[in-house]
Short mmCIF file of N, CA, C and O and ligand atoms in Angstrom, two decimals:
data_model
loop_
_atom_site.label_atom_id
_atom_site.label_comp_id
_atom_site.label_asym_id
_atom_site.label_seq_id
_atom_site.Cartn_x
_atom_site.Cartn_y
_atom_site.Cartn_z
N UNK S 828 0.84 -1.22 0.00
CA UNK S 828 0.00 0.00 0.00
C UNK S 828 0.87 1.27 0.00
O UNK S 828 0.67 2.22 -0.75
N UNK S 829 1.77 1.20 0.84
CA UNK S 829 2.97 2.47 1.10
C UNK S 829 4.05 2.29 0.41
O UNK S 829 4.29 1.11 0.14
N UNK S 830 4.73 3.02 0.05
CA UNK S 830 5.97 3.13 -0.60
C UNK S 830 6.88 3.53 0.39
O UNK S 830 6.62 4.63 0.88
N UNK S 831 7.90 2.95 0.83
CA UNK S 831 9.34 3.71 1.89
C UNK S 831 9.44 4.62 1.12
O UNK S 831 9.38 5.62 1.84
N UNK S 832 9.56 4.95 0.02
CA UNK S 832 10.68 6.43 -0.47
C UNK S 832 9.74 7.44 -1.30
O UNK S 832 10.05 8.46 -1.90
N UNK S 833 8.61 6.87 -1.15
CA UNK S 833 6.97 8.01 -1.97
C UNK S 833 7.20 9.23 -0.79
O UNK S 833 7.01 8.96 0.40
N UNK S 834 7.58 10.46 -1.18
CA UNK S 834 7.14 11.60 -0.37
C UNK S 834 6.01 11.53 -0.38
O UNK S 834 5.69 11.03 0.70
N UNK S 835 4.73 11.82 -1.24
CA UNK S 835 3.28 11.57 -0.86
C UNK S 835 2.46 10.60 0.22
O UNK S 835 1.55 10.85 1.02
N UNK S 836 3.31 9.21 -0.17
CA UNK S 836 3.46 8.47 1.11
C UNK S 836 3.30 8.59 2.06
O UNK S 836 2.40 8.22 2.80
N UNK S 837 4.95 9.63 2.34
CA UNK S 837 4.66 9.94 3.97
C UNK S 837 3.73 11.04 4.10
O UNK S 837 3.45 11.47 5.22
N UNK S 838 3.34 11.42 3.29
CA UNK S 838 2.42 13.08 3.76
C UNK S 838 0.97 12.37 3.70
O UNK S 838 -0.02 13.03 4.02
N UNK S 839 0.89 11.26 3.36
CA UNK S 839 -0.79 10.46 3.50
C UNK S 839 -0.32 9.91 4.60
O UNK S 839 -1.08 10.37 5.45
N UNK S 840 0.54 9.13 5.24
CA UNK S 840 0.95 8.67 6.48
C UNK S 840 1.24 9.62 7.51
O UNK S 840 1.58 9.06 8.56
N UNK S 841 1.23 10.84 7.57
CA UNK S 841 1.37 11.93 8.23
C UNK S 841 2.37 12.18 9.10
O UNK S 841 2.33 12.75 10.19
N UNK S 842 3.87 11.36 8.13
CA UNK S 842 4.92 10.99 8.57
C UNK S 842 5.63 12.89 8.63
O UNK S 842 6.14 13.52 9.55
N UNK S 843 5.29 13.35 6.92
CA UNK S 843 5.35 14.70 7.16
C UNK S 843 4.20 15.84 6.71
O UNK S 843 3.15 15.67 6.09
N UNK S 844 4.66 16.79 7.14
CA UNK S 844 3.37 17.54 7.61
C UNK S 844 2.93 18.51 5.80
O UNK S 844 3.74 18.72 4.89
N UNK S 845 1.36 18.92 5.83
CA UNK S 845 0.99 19.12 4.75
C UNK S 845 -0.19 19.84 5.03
O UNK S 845 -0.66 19.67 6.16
N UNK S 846 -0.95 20.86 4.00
CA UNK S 846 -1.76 21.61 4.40
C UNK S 846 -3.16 20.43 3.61
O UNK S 846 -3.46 20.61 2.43
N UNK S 847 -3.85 19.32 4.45
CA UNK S 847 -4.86 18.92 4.36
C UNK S 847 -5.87 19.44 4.15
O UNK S 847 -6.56 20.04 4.97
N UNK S 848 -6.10 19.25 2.85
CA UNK S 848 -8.04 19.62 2.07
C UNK S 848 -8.71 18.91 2.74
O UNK S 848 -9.16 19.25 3.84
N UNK S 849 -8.93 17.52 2.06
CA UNK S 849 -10.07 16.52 2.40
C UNK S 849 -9.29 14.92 2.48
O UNK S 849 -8.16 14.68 2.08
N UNK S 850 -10.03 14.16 2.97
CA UNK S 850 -9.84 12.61 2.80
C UNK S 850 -10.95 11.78 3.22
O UNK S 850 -11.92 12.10 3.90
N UNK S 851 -10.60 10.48 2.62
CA UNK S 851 -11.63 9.67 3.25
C UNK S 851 -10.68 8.24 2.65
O UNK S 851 -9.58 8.13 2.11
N UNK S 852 -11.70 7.28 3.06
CA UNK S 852 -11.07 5.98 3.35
C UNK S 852 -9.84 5.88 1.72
O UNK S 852 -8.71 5.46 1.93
N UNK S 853 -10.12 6.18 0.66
CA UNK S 853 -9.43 6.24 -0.46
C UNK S 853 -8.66 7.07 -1.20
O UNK S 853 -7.93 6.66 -2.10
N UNK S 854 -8.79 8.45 -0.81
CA UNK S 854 -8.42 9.37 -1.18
C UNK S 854 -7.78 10.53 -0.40
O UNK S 854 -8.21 10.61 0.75
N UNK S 855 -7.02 11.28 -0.69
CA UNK S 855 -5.97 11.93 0.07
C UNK S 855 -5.75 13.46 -1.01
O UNK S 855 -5.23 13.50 -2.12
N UNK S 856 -6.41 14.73 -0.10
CA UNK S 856 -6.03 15.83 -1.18
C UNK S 856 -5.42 17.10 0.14
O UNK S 856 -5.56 17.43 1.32
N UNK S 857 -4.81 17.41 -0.95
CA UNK S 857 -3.73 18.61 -0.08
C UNK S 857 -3.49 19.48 -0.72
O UNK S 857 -3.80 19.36 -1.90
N UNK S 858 -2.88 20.71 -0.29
CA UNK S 858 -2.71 21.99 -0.73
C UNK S 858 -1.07 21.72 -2.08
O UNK S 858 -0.23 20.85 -1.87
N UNK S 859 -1.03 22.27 -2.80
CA UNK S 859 0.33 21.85 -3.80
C UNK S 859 1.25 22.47 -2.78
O UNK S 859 0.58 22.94 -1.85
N UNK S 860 2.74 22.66 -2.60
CA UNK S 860 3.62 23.05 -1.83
C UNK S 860 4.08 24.65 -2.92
O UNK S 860 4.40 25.76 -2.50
N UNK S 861 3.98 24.34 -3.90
CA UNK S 861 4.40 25.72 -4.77
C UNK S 861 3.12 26.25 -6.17
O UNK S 861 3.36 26.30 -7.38
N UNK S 862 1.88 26.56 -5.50
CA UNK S 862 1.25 26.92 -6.64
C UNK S 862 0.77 27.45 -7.22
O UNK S 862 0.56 28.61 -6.84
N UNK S 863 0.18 26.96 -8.75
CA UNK S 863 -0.27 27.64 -9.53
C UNK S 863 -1.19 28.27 -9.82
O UNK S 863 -1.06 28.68 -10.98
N UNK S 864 -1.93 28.53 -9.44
CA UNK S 864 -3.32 29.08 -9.34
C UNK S 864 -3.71 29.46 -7.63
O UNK S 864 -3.14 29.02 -6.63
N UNK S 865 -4.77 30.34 -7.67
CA UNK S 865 -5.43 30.61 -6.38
C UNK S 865 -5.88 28.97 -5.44
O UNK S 865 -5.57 28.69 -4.28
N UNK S 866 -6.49 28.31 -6.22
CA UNK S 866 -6.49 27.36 -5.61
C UNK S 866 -6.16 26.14 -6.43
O UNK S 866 -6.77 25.94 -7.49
N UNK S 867 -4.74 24.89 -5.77
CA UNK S 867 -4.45 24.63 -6.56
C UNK S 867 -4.23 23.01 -5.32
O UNK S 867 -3.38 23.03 -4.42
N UNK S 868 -4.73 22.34 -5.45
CA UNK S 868 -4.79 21.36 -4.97
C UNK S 868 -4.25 19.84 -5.65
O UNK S 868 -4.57 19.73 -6.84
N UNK S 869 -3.64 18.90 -5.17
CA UNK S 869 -3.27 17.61 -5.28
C UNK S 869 -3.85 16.68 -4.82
O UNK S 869 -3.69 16.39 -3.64
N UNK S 870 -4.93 15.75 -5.88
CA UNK S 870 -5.68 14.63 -5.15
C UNK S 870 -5.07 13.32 -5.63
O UNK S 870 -4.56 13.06 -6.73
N UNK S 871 -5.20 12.75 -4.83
CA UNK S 871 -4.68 11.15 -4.99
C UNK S 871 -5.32 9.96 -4.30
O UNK S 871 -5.96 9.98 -3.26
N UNK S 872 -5.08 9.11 -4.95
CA UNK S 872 -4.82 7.81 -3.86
C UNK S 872 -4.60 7.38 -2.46
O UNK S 872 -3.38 7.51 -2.35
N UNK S 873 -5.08 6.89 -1.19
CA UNK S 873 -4.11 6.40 -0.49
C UNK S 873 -3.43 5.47 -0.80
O UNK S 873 -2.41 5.32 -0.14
N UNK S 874 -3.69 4.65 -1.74
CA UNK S 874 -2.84 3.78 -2.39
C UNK S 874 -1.46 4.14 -3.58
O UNK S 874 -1.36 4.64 -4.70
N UNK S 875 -0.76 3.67 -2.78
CA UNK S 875 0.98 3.66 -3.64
C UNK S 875 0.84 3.47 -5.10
O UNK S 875 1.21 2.37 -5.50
N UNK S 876 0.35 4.34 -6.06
CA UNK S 876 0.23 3.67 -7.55
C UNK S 876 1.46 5.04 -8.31
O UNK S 876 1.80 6.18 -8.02
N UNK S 877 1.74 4.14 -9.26
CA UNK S 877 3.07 5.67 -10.13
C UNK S 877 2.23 5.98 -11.01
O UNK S 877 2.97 6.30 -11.94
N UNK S 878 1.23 6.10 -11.36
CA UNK S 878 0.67 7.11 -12.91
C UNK S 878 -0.02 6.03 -13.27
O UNK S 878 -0.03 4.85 -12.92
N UNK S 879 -0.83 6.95 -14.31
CA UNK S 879 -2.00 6.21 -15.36
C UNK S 879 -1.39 4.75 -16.19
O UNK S 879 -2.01 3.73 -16.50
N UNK S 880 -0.13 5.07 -16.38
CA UNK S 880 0.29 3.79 -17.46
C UNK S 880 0.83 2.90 -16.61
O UNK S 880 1.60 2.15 -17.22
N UNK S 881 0.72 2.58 -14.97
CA UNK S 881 1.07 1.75 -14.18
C UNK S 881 -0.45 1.44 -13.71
O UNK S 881 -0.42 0.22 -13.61
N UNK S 882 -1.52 1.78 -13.43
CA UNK S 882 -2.92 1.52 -13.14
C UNK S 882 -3.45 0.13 -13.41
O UNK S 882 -3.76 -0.30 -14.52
N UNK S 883 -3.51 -0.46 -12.34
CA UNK S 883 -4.24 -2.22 -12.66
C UNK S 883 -5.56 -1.84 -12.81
O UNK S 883 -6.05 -0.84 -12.29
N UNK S 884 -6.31 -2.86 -13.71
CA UNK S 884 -7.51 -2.89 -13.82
C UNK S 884 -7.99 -2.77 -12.39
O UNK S 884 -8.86 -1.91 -12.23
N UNK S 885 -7.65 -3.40 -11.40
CA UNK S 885 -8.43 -3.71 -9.96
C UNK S 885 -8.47 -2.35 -9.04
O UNK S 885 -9.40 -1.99 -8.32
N UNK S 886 -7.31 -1.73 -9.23
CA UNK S 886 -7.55 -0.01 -9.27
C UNK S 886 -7.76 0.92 -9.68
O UNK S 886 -7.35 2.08 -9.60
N UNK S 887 -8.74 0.18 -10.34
CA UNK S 887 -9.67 1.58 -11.21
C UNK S 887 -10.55 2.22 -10.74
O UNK S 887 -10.81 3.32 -11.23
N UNK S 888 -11.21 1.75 -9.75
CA UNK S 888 -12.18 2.34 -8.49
C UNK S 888 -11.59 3.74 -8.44
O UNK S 888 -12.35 4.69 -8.60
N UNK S 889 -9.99 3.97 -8.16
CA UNK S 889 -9.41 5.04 -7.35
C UNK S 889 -9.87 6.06 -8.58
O UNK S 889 -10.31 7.17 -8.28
N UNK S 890 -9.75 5.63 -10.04
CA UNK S 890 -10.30 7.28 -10.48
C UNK S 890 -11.62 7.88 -10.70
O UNK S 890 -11.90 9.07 -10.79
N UNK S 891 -12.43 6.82 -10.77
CA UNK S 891 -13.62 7.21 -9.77
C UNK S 891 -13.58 8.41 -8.39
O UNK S 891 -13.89 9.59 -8.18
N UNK S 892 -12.94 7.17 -7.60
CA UNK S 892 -13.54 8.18 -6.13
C UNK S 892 -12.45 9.90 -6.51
O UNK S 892 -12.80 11.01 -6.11
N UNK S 893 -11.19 9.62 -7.33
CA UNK S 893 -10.36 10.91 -7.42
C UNK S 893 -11.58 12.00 -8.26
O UNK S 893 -11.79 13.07 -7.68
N UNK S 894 -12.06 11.85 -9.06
CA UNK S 894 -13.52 12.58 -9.99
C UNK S 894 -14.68 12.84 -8.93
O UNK S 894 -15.38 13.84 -9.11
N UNK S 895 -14.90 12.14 -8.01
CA UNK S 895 -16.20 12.08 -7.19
C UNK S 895 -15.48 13.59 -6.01
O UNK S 895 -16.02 14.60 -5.56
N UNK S 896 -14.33 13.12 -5.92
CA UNK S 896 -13.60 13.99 -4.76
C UNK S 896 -13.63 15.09 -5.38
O UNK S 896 -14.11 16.03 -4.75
N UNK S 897 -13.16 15.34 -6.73
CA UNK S 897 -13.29 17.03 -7.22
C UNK S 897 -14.52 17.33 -7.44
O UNK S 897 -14.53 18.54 -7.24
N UNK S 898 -15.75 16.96 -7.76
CA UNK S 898 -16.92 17.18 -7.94
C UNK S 898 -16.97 17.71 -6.43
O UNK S 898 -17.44 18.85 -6.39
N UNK S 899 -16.70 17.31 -5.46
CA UNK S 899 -16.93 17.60 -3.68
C UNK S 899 -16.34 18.91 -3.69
O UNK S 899 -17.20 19.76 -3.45
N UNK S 900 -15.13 19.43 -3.89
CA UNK S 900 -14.44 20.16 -3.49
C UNK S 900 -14.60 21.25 -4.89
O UNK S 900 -14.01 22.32 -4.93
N UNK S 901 -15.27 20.89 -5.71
CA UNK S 901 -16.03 22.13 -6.62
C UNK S 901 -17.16 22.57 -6.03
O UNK S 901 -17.79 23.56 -6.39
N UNK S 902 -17.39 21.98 -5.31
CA UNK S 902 -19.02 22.38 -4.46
C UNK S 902 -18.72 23.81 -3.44
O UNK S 902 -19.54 24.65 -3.06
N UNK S 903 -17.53 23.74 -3.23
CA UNK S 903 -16.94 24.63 -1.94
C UNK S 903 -15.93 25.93 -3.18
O UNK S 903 -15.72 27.05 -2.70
N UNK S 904 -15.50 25.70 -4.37
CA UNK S 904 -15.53 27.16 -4.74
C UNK S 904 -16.42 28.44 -4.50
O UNK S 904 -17.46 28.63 -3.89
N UNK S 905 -15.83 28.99 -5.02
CA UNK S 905 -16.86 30.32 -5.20
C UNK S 905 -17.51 30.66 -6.56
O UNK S 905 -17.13 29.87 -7.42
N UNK S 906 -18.25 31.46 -6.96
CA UNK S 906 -18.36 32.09 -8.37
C UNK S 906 -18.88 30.54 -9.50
O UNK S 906 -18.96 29.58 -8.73
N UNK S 907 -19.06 30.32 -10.23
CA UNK S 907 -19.44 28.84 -10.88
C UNK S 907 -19.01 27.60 -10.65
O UNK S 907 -19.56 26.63 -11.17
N UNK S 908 -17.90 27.51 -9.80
CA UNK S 908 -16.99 26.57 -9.42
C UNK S 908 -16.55 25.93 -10.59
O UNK S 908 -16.64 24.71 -10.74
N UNK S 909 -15.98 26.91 -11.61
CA UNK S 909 -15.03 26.26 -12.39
C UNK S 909 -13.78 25.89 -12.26
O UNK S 909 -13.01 26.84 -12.15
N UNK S 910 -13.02 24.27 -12.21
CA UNK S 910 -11.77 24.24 -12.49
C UNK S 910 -11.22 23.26 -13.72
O UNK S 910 -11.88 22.84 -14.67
N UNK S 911 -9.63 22.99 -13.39
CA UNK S 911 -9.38 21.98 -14.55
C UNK S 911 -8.91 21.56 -13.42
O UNK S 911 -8.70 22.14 -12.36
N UNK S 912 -8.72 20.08 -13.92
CA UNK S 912 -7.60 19.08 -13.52
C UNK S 912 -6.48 18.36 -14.71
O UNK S 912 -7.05 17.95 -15.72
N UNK S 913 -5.36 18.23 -14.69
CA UNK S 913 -3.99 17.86 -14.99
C UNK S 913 -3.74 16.43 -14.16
O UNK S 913 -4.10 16.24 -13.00
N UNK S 914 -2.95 15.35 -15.14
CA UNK S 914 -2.39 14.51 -14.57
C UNK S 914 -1.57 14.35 -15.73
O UNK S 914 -1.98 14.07 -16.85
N UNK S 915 -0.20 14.57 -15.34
CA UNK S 915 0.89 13.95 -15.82
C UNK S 915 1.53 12.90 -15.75
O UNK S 915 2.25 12.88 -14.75
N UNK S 916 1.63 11.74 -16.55
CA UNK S 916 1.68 10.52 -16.28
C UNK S 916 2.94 10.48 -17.25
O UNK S 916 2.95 10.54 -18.48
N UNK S 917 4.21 10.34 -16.20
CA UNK S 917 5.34 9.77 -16.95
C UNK S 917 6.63 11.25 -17.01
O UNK S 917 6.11 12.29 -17.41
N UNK S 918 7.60 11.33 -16.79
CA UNK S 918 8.72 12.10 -16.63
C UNK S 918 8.47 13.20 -18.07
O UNK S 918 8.25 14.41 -17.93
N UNK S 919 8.56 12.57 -19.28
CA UNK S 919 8.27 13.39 -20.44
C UNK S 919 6.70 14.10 -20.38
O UNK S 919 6.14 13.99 -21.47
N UNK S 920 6.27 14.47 -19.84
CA UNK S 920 4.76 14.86 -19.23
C UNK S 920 4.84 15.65 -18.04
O UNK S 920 3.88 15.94 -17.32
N UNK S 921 6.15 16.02 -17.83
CA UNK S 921 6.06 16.54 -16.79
C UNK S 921 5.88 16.00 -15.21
O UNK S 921 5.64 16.74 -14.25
N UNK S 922 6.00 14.92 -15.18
CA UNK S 922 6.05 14.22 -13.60
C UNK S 922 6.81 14.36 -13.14
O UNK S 922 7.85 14.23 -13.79
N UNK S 923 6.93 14.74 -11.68
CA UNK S 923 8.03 14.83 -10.70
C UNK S 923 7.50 14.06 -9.39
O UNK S 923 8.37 13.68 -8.60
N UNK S 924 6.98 13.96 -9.27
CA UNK S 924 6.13 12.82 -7.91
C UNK S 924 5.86 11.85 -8.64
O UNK S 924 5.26 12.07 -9.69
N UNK S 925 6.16 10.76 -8.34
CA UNK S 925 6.12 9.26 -9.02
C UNK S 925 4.40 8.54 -8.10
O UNK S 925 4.07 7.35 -8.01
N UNK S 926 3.96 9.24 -7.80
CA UNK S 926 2.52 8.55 -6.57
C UNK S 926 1.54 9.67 -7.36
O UNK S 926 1.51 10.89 -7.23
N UNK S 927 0.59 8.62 -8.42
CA UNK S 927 -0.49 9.33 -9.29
C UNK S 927 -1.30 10.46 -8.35
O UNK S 927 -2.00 10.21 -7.37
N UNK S 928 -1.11 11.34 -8.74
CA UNK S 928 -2.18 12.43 -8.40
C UNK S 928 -2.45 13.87 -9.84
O UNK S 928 -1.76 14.42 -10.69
N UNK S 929 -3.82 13.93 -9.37
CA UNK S 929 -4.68 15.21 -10.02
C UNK S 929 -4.76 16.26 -9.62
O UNK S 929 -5.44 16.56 -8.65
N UNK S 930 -3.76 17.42 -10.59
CA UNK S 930 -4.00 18.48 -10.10
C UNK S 930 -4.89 19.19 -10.06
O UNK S 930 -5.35 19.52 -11.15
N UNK S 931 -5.46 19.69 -8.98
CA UNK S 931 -6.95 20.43 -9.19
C UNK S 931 -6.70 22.11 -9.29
O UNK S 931 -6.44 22.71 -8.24
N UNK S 932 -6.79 22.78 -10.44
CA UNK S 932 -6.53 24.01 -10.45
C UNK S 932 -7.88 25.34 -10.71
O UNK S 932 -8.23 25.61 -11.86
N UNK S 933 -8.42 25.97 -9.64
CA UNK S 933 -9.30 27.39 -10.08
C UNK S 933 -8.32 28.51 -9.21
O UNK S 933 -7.29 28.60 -8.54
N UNK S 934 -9.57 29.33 -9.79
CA UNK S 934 -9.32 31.07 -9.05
C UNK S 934 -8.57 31.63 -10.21
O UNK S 934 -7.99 32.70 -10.00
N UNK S 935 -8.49 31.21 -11.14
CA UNK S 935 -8.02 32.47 -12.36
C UNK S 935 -8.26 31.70 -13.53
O UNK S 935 -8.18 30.51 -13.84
N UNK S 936 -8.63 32.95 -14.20
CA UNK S 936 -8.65 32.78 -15.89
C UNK S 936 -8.42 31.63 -16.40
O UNK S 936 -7.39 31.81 -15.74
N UNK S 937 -8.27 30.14 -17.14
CA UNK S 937 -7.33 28.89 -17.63
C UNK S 937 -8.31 29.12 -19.14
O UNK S 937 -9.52 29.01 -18.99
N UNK S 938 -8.07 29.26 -19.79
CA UNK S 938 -8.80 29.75 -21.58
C UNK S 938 -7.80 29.00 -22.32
O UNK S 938 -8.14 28.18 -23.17
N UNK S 939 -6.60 29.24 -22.06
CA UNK S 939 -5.47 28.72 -22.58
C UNK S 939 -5.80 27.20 -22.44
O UNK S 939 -6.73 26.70 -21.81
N UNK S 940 -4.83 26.55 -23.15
CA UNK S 940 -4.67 24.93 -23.19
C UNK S 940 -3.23 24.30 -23.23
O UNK S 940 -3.10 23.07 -23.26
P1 LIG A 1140 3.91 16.69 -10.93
O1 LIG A 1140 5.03 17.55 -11.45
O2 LIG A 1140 4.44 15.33 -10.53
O3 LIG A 1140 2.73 16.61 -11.84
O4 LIG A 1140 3.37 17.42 -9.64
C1 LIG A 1140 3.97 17.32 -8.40
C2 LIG A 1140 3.46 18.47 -7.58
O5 LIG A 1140 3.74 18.16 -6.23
C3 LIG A 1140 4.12 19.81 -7.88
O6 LIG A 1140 3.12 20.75 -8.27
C4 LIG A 1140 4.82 20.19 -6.58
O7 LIG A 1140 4.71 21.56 -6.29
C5 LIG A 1140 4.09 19.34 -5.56
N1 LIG A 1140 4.91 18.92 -4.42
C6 LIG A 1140 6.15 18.37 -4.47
N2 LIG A 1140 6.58 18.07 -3.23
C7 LIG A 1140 5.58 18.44 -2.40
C8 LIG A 1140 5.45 18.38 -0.96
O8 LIG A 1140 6.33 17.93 -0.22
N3 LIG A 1140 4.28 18.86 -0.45
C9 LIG A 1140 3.28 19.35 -1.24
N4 LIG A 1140 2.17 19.80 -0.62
N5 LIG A 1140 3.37 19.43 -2.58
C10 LIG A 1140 4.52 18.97 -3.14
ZN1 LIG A 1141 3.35 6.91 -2.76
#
């Protein structure tokens, strides 16, 4: 379930410390440490998975409840509760945390693509 060397890991194990959104038995979302937008959140797994192209069929539940979780936490914007979400799956894509998570990004303008 845990990874020894997943920083996300320990910040779902509350080995180190993190500005906690929401959780529940499957899911784990937190504030980004450097971000991009007004509100810019990281949802994941409690489960140890590296990205979309590592995903077992039998954990497919998790992107479910990760979609069900931003639908929750669009409820609590302000103004239409528009955002995007981002997942970079894989180093050429931009990954730097190897433990799948969705970035959840509002509070400004995104028109661009
Ligand atoms: P990626 O580049 O893998 O798509 O996104 C990783 C994200 O994790 C980055 O936006 C980065 O700012 C964030 N991040 C990296 N280390 C930490 C950390 O220790 N705590 C938090 N809250 N965010 C982190
Ligand atoms: Zn991990």
């Amino acid at each position: 379930m845990i990874s020894q060397d997943c920083i996300f890991c320990k910040i779902i194990n509350k080995e180190i410390p993190a500005k906690i959104v929401a959780e529940n038995d499957d899911v784990f979302v937190m504030q980004d440490i450097n971000p991009k937008a007004p509100v810019h959140y990281l949802i994941m797994p409690k489960k140890h998975i590296v990205n979309i192209k590592e995903l077992h069929d039998s954990d497919s539940h998790y992107m479910s409840k990760m979609m069900l979780m931003a639908r929750e936490l669009s409820k609590k914007l302000p103004g239409d509760g528009s955002f995007r979400l981002i997942m970079n799956n894989g180093a050429g894509a931009g990954q730097s945390v190897f433990h799948m998570h969705c970035h959840f990004l509002s509070g400004k303008k995104m028109l661009d693509f």
